[in-house]
Coordinates of C-alpha atoms in Angstrom, one line a residue:
M1 CA -19.9 9.5 -2.2
K2 CA -19.7 12.6 -4.3
T3 CA -17.1 12.4 -7.1
I4 CA -14.7 15.1 -8.1
D5 CA -16.5 15.4 -11.5
E6 CA -19.7 16.3 -9.6
L7 CA -17.7 18.8 -7.5
L8 CA -16.2 20.4 -10.6
A9 CA -19.6 20.7 -12.2
E10 CA -20.7 22.8 -9.2
G11 CA -17.8 25.1 -9.7
V12 CA -14.6 25.5 -7.7
K13 CA -13.1 28.6 -9.2
G14 CA -11.7 30.8 -6.5
K15 CA -12.5 28.2 -3.8
R16 CA -9.8 26.9 -1.4
V17 CA -9.8 23.1 -1.9
F18 CA -8.0 21.0 0.6
V19 CA -6.7 17.8 -1.0
R20 CA -5.8 15.1 1.5
A21 CA -3.2 13.3 -0.7
D22 CA -0.8 10.5 0.1
L23 CA 2.7 11.8 -0.6
N24 CA 4.3 9.3 1.7
V25 CA 7.1 8.5 -0.7
P26 CA 10.4 6.7 0.2
L27 CA 13.4 9.0 0.6
A28 CA 17.1 8.3 0.5
E29 CA 19.1 11.3 1.9
G30 CA 16.4 13.7 0.9
T31 CA 16.0 12.2 -2.6
I32 CA 12.7 10.5 -3.7
T33 CA 13.4 6.9 -4.8
D34 CA 9.8 6.1 -5.9
D35 CA 7.4 8.9 -6.9
G36 CA 4.5 6.6 -7.7
R37 CA 2.1 8.0 -5.0
I38 CA 2.8 11.6 -6.2
R39 CA 2.1 10.6 -9.8
A40 CA -1.1 8.9 -8.7
V41 CA -2.7 12.0 -7.1
Q42 CA -1.4 14.5 -9.7
P43 CA -4.4 14.1 -12.0
T44 CA -6.9 15.2 -9.2
I45 CA -4.7 18.2 -8.3
A46 CA -4.3 19.2 -11.9
K47 CA -8.1 19.0 -12.6
L48 CA -8.8 21.3 -9.6
A49 CA -6.1 23.7 -10.6
E50 CA -7.3 23.9 -14.2
A51 CA -10.8 24.6 -12.9
G52 CA -9.5 27.6 -11.0
A53 CA -9.4 26.2 -7.5
R54 CA -6.8 27.4 -5.0
V55 CA -5.5 24.0 -4.1
V56 CA -4.1 23.2 -0.6
V57 CA -2.4 19.7 -0.6
A58 CA -1.7 17.9 2.7
S59 CA -0.2 14.6 3.5
H60 CA 1.9 12.7 6.0
L61 CA 5.3 11.2 5.4
G62 CA 6.9 8.6 7.6
R63 CA 6.2 8.3 11.3
P64 CA 7.3 11.4 13.1
K65 CA 6.2 11.6 16.7
G66 CA 3.9 14.6 16.6
A67 CA 6.7 17.2 16.3
P68 CA 8.8 18.5 13.3
E69 CA 11.6 16.2 12.1
P70 CA 13.6 17.5 9.1
A71 CA 14.1 14.0 7.7
F72 CA 10.4 13.7 7.2
S73 CA 9.7 17.1 5.5
L74 CA 7.4 17.1 2.6
A75 CA 9.6 19.7 0.8
P76 CA 11.0 17.1 -1.7
A77 CA 7.5 15.8 -2.5
A78 CA 6.2 19.4 -3.1
A79 CA 9.1 20.0 -5.5
R80 CA 8.4 16.8 -7.4
L81 CA 4.7 17.6 -7.6
G82 CA 5.6 21.0 -9.1
E83 CA 7.7 19.2 -11.7
L84 CA 4.8 16.9 -12.6
L85 CA 2.3 19.7 -12.8
G86 CA 4.7 21.9 -14.8
S87 CA 4.1 24.9 -12.5
D88 CA 5.5 26.3 -9.3
V89 CA 4.1 24.8 -6.1
A90 CA 4.2 26.9 -2.9
F91 CA 5.4 25.2 0.3
A92 CA 4.4 26.1 3.8
T93 CA 6.9 25.2 6.5
D94 CA 4.2 24.3 9.1
T95 CA 0.8 22.7 9.1
V96 CA -1.6 25.2 10.6
G97 CA 0.7 28.0 11.8
S98 CA 1.7 31.4 10.3
S99 CA 3.5 29.9 7.3
A100 CA 0.5 27.7 6.3
K101 CA -2.0 30.6 6.7
E102 CA 0.1 33.1 4.8
T103 CA 0.9 30.6 2.0
V104 CA -2.8 29.7 1.5
A105 CA -3.9 33.4 1.7
A106 CA -1.4 34.2 -1.1
L107 CA -2.8 31.6 -3.5
T108 CA -4.5 32.9 -6.6
D109 CA -7.0 30.9 -8.8
G110 CA -5.3 27.8 -10.2
Q111 CA -2.3 27.8 -7.9
V112 CA -1.2 24.9 -5.7
A113 CA 0.4 24.8 -2.3
V114 CA 1.7 22.0 -0.1
I115 CA 1.6 22.3 3.7
E116 CA 4.2 20.6 5.9
N117 CA 3.9 17.0 7.1
L118 CA 0.6 16.6 9.0
R119 CA 2.2 14.3 11.5
F120 CA 4.4 17.1 12.7
N121 CA 1.3 18.0 14.8
A122 CA 0.3 15.5 17.5
G123 CA -3.4 16.1 16.8
E124 CA -3.3 14.4 13.4
T125 CA -2.8 10.9 14.8
S126 CA -4.1 11.3 18.4
K127 CA -6.4 8.7 19.8
D128 CA -8.1 11.4 21.9
D129 CA -11.1 12.6 19.9
A130 CA -11.0 16.1 21.3
E131 CA -7.3 16.6 20.4
R132 CA -7.9 15.3 16.9
A133 CA -11.0 17.4 16.5
A134 CA -9.1 20.6 17.6
F135 CA -6.5 19.9 14.9
A136 CA -9.2 19.3 12.3
D137 CA -10.8 22.6 13.2
Q138 CA -7.5 24.4 12.5
L139 CA -7.1 22.6 9.2
A140 CA -10.7 23.5 8.2
E141 CA -9.8 27.2 8.5
L142 CA -7.5 26.8 5.5
A143 CA -10.2 25.6 3.1
D144 CA -13.7 25.9 1.7
I145 CA -14.0 22.3 0.3
Y146 CA -12.4 19.0 1.1
V147 CA -11.3 16.4 -1.4
G148 CA -10.1 13.0 -0.1
D149 CA -7.6 11.4 -2.4
G150 CA -5.0 9.8 -0.1
F151 CA -6.1 6.2 -0.5
G152 CA -3.0 4.9 1.4
A153 CA -4.3 6.6 4.5
V154 CA -8.1 5.9 4.4
H155 CA -7.8 3.0 6.9
R156 CA -6.5 5.5 9.5
K157 CA -8.8 7.4 11.9
H158 CA -6.7 10.5 11.7
A159 CA -7.8 14.2 11.8
S160 CA -7.2 15.0 8.2
V161 CA -8.7 11.7 7.0
F162 CA -11.7 11.2 9.3
D163 CA -12.5 14.4 11.2
L164 CA -11.9 17.1 8.6
P165 CA -14.4 15.9 6.0
A166 CA -17.3 16.4 8.5
R167 CA -16.3 20.1 8.8
L168 CA -16.4 20.9 5.0
P169 CA -18.3 20.0 1.9
H170 CA -16.5 17.0 0.6
A171 CA -15.9 14.7 -2.4
A172 CA -13.7 11.8 -3.4
G173 CA -10.8 12.4 -5.7
Q174 CA -10.1 10.6 -8.9
L175 CA -7.6 8.2 -7.3
I176 CA -9.9 7.1 -4.5
A177 CA -12.7 6.5 -6.9
T178 CA -10.4 4.3 -9.0
E179 CA -9.1 2.4 -6.1
V180 CA -12.5 1.6 -4.7
G181 CA -13.7 0.6 -8.2
V182 CA -10.8 -1.9 -8.5
L183 CA -11.5 -3.3 -5.0
K184 CA -15.1 -3.9 -5.9
K185 CA -13.8 -6.2 -8.7
L186 CA -12.0 -8.2 -6.0
T187 CA -15.0 -8.5 -3.7
D188 CA -18.4 -7.9 -5.3
E189 CA -17.8 -8.5 -9.0
V190 CA -15.1 -11.2 -9.1
K191 CA -14.3 -13.0 -12.4
R192 CA -13.0 -16.5 -11.8
P193 CA -10.6 -18.3 -11.4
Y194 CA -9.6 -15.8 -8.7
V195 CA -6.0 -16.2 -7.6
V196 CA -4.5 -14.4 -4.6
V197 CA -0.7 -14.2 -4.1
L198 CA 0.3 -13.3 -0.5
G199 CA 3.9 -12.6 0.6
G200 CA 5.6 -10.3 3.0
A201 CA 7.4 -10.9 6.3
K202 CA 4.8 -11.7 8.9
V203 CA 1.8 -14.1 8.6
S204 CA 0.1 -12.2 11.5
D205 CA -0.2 -9.2 9.0
K206 CA -2.2 -11.3 6.6
L207 CA -4.3 -13.6 8.9
A208 CA -7.5 -11.4 8.6
V209 CA -7.3 -11.2 4.9
I210 CA -6.7 -15.0 4.5
D211 CA -9.7 -15.6 6.8
E212 CA -11.9 -13.5 4.5
L213 CA -10.4 -14.8 1.2
L214 CA -10.9 -18.5 2.2
G215 CA -14.5 -17.9 1.3
K216 CA -13.9 -16.0 -1.9
A217 CA -10.6 -17.0 -3.7
D218 CA -10.1 -20.1 -5.7
R219 CA -6.4 -20.3 -5.0
I220 CA -4.1 -18.7 -2.5
L221 CA -0.4 -18.8 -3.2
I222 CA 1.9 -18.2 -0.1
G223 CA 5.4 -16.9 -0.2
G224 CA 7.8 -14.5 1.6
G225 CA 8.7 -14.7 5.2
M226 CA 5.2 -15.7 6.1
A227 CA 5.5 -19.0 4.2
Y228 CA 7.8 -20.5 6.9
T229 CA 5.1 -20.4 9.5
F230 CA 2.9 -22.4 7.1
L231 CA 5.7 -24.9 6.4
Y232 CA 6.4 -25.3 10.1
A233 CA 2.7 -25.9 10.7
K234 CA 2.9 -28.8 8.3
G235 CA 5.7 -30.3 10.4
H236 CA 8.7 -29.2 8.3
E237 CA 12.0 -27.9 9.6
V238 CA 12.5 -24.2 8.7
G239 CA 15.9 -23.6 10.2
I240 CA 16.5 -20.0 11.3
S241 CA 13.8 -18.7 8.9
L242 CA 11.3 -16.1 10.0
L243 CA 8.8 -17.9 12.1
Q244 CA 5.8 -16.9 14.2
K245 CA 5.2 -19.8 16.5
D246 CA 2.3 -18.1 18.2
Q247 CA 0.4 -18.2 14.9
V248 CA 0.9 -21.9 14.1
D249 CA -2.4 -23.1 15.5
K250 CA -4.3 -20.4 13.5
V251 CA -2.4 -21.4 10.3
K252 CA -3.3 -25.0 10.9
E253 CA -6.9 -24.0 11.2
Y254 CA -6.8 -22.1 7.9
M255 CA -5.1 -24.9 6.1
A256 CA -7.8 -27.3 7.3
R257 CA -10.5 -24.8 6.3
A258 CA -9.0 -24.4 2.8
E259 CA -9.0 -28.2 2.3
S260 CA -12.6 -28.6 3.5
T261 CA -13.9 -25.7 1.4
G262 CA -12.0 -26.6 -1.8
V263 CA -9.7 -23.5 -1.8
E264 CA -6.3 -24.4 -3.2
L265 CA -3.7 -23.2 -0.7
V266 CA -0.3 -23.5 -2.3
L267 CA 3.0 -23.4 -0.5
P268 CA 6.6 -23.3 -1.8
V269 CA 8.1 -26.6 -2.9
D270 CA 11.7 -25.3 -2.9
I271 CA 13.6 -22.4 -1.2
L272 CA 16.8 -20.4 -1.5
A273 CA 18.4 -20.7 1.9
A274 CA 21.5 -19.1 3.4
S275 CA 23.4 -18.8 6.7
D276 CA 23.4 -15.0 6.7
F277 CA 20.9 -12.3 5.8
P278 CA 22.2 -10.4 2.7
D279 CA 23.8 -7.0 2.9
L280 CA 21.1 -4.7 1.4
K281 CA 23.3 -1.7 1.2
T282 CA 26.3 -3.0 -0.7
K283 CA 24.3 -5.8 -2.3
A284 CA 27.4 -8.0 -2.2
P285 CA 26.9 -11.4 -3.9
A286 CA 25.2 -13.9 -1.5
E287 CA 26.0 -17.5 -0.9
Y288 CA 23.0 -19.7 -0.8
I289 CA 21.7 -23.2 -1.6
T290 CA 18.5 -24.3 -3.2
V291 CA 16.7 -26.9 -1.1
D292 CA 13.3 -28.6 -1.0
A293 CA 10.9 -26.7 1.2
D294 CA 10.7 -29.5 3.6
K295 CA 14.5 -29.9 3.9
I296 CA 15.7 -26.5 5.0
P297 CA 18.9 -27.1 7.1
A298 CA 18.8 -26.2 10.8
D299 CA 21.4 -23.4 10.3
K300 CA 19.9 -21.9 7.2
E301 CA 17.3 -19.1 6.6
G302 CA 14.9 -19.1 3.7
L303 CA 15.2 -15.9 1.7
D304 CA 13.3 -16.5 -1.5
I305 CA 11.1 -19.1 -3.3
G306 CA 13.1 -21.5 -5.5
P307 CA 12.9 -22.1 -9.3
K308 CA 10.4 -25.0 -9.0
T309 CA 8.1 -22.9 -6.9
R310 CA 8.4 -20.0 -9.4
E311 CA 7.3 -22.3 -12.2
L312 CA 4.5 -23.8 -10.1
Y313 CA 3.1 -20.4 -9.1
A314 CA 3.3 -19.1 -12.6
S315 CA 1.2 -22.1 -13.7
K316 CA -1.4 -21.4 -11.0
I317 CA -1.7 -17.8 -12.3
A318 CA -1.7 -18.6 -16.0
D319 CA -5.4 -19.5 -16.3
A320 CA -6.7 -16.9 -13.8
A321 CA -9.3 -14.3 -14.7
T322 CA -8.5 -12.2 -11.6
V323 CA -5.3 -11.9 -9.6
F324 CA -4.6 -9.9 -6.5
W325 CA -1.0 -9.8 -5.2
N326 CA 0.2 -8.3 -2.0
G327 CA 3.7 -8.8 -0.6
P328 CA 7.1 -9.8 -2.1
L329 CA 8.0 -13.4 -2.3
G330 CA 11.6 -13.0 -1.0
V331 CA 14.1 -10.3 -0.1
F332 CA 13.7 -8.6 -3.4
E333 CA 15.9 -5.7 -2.4
H334 CA 18.9 -7.9 -3.0
P335 CA 19.4 -9.1 -6.6
D336 CA 20.2 -12.7 -5.6
Y337 CA 16.8 -13.0 -3.9
A338 CA 14.6 -11.0 -6.3
G339 CA 13.9 -13.9 -8.6
G340 CA 10.7 -15.1 -6.9
T341 CA 9.2 -11.7 -6.8
R342 CA 10.2 -11.0 -10.4
A343 CA 8.6 -14.4 -11.4
I344 CA 5.3 -13.5 -9.9
A345 CA 5.3 -10.0 -11.5
Q346 CA 6.1 -11.6 -14.9
A347 CA 3.4 -14.2 -14.4
L348 CA 0.9 -11.4 -13.9
V349 CA 2.1 -9.5 -17.0
D350 CA 1.9 -12.7 -19.1
S351 CA -1.6 -13.6 -17.9
D352 CA -4.9 -12.4 -19.5
A353 CA -6.3 -11.8 -16.0
F354 CA -7.4 -8.5 -14.4
T355 CA -4.3 -8.1 -12.2
V356 CA -4.0 -5.9 -9.1
V357 CA -0.7 -5.2 -7.3
G358 CA -1.7 -4.4 -3.7
G359 CA 0.5 -1.4 -2.9
G360 CA 3.3 -1.2 -0.4
D361 CA 6.4 -3.3 -1.0
S362 CA 4.7 -5.1 -3.9
A363 CA 4.3 -1.8 -5.8
A364 CA 7.8 -0.8 -4.9
A365 CA 9.1 -4.2 -6.1
V366 CA 7.4 -3.8 -9.5
R367 CA 9.1 -0.5 -10.1
T368 CA 12.4 -1.5 -8.6
L369 CA 12.6 -4.6 -10.9
G370 CA 11.9 -2.4 -13.9
F371 CA 8.4 -3.6 -15.0
D372 CA 6.1 -1.3 -17.0
E373 CA 3.3 -0.2 -14.7
N374 CA 0.9 -0.2 -17.6
A375 CA 1.4 -3.9 -17.9
F376 CA -0.7 -4.5 -14.8
G377 CA -4.4 -3.9 -14.4
H378 CA -3.9 -1.7 -11.4
I379 CA -1.1 -0.9 -9.0
S380 CA -2.6 0.3 -5.7
T381 CA -1.2 3.1 -3.7
G382 CA -2.3 1.6 -0.4
G383 CA -1.2 -1.8 0.7
G384 CA -2.7 -1.6 4.2
A385 CA -5.8 0.0 3.0
S386 CA -6.3 -2.6 0.3
L387 CA -5.9 -5.4 2.7
E388 CA -8.4 -3.9 5.2
Y389 CA -10.9 -3.4 2.5
L390 CA -10.6 -7.0 1.4
E391 CA -10.9 -8.0 5.0
G392 CA -14.4 -6.4 5.0
K393 CA -13.5 -3.7 7.4
T394 CA -15.0 -0.2 7.4
L395 CA -12.3 2.2 6.4
P396 CA -12.7 5.5 8.3
G397 CA -11.6 7.7 5.4
L398 CA -14.1 6.2 3.0
A399 CA -16.9 6.3 5.6
A400 CA -16.2 10.0 6.2
L401 CA -16.5 10.7 2.4
E402 CA -19.8 8.9 2.3
G403 CA -21.2 10.9 5.2

């Protein structure tokens, strides 16, 4: 996989360089609430611009259905990128139409442009190879060189991620090189004890990574909504908590495998439970009780790990050499149920381990709860991509850059 430094050594002055970034940032009424992904790709874009490239930045945002939707415009992301770069960033109001062509043609050496949301074109995400290829052909007309730096999208077989690199000389950006280097420390070069913390809503989203980690991790700590399927599999009452009954047999199998292979699989010992899900808009004070994890009342829903579990999990992290964390431990968006997630983040900060926050909601939680990002070894920009890499899957975007 060619690096951006190798590309720069060859010279990019005057060349149109297409950077597939991940500017998929959360928006609230058009305002960016977390610019982490833009900040993550900014160094690659800055390097190219400083070397005299004419930089064309492309990304998706949200899940539009193959047609323009104003709510998913990349205009706010383009404006924020300009602020970070300290220079004007041009914005094209389409992907491969007249605005994109004119905007790119007008670039001079060292200038940057962002084209509109790639998913406004159905060819970007099409499962039809020919339709995807046709869109990739149109994108290729905008550039001389391709740089892949949207790690959060490399697990997608999309036109700009998978098909476009085959049509242009290509290299990996600084962010992707960093992300892959970090993931190798979680797979090929692991320092032990290796502790994995998994949270989030659905156990089905994490089954494949649990399957893989049962042969690699020393301890796996379970929290979030997925924990209740594990507790149910142990025969405990979970009330009206999130439960995937169709996954219970698989969870039982994994618990048995963990015991037989010596992997410590740790479940919550106490829970914050309530009759109603909290109001995440007003964040009105919630009424809840703290109960043992095997005594959740039939009319209550578990919404966070309790204080005993927080202490237990912190103790399991304290002596780790490597920690990977993916998924919040509770409904962290509400202050009354953010304690479990905050406790895990603090345990990572307090440890001497190489700590990796696995993107997505985990990264959002770290920022929302006010932690210094530099206190962690690495905060990934791609939760789904990180998990699939750890599962041992081939990621289309990385395979395309290696080709």
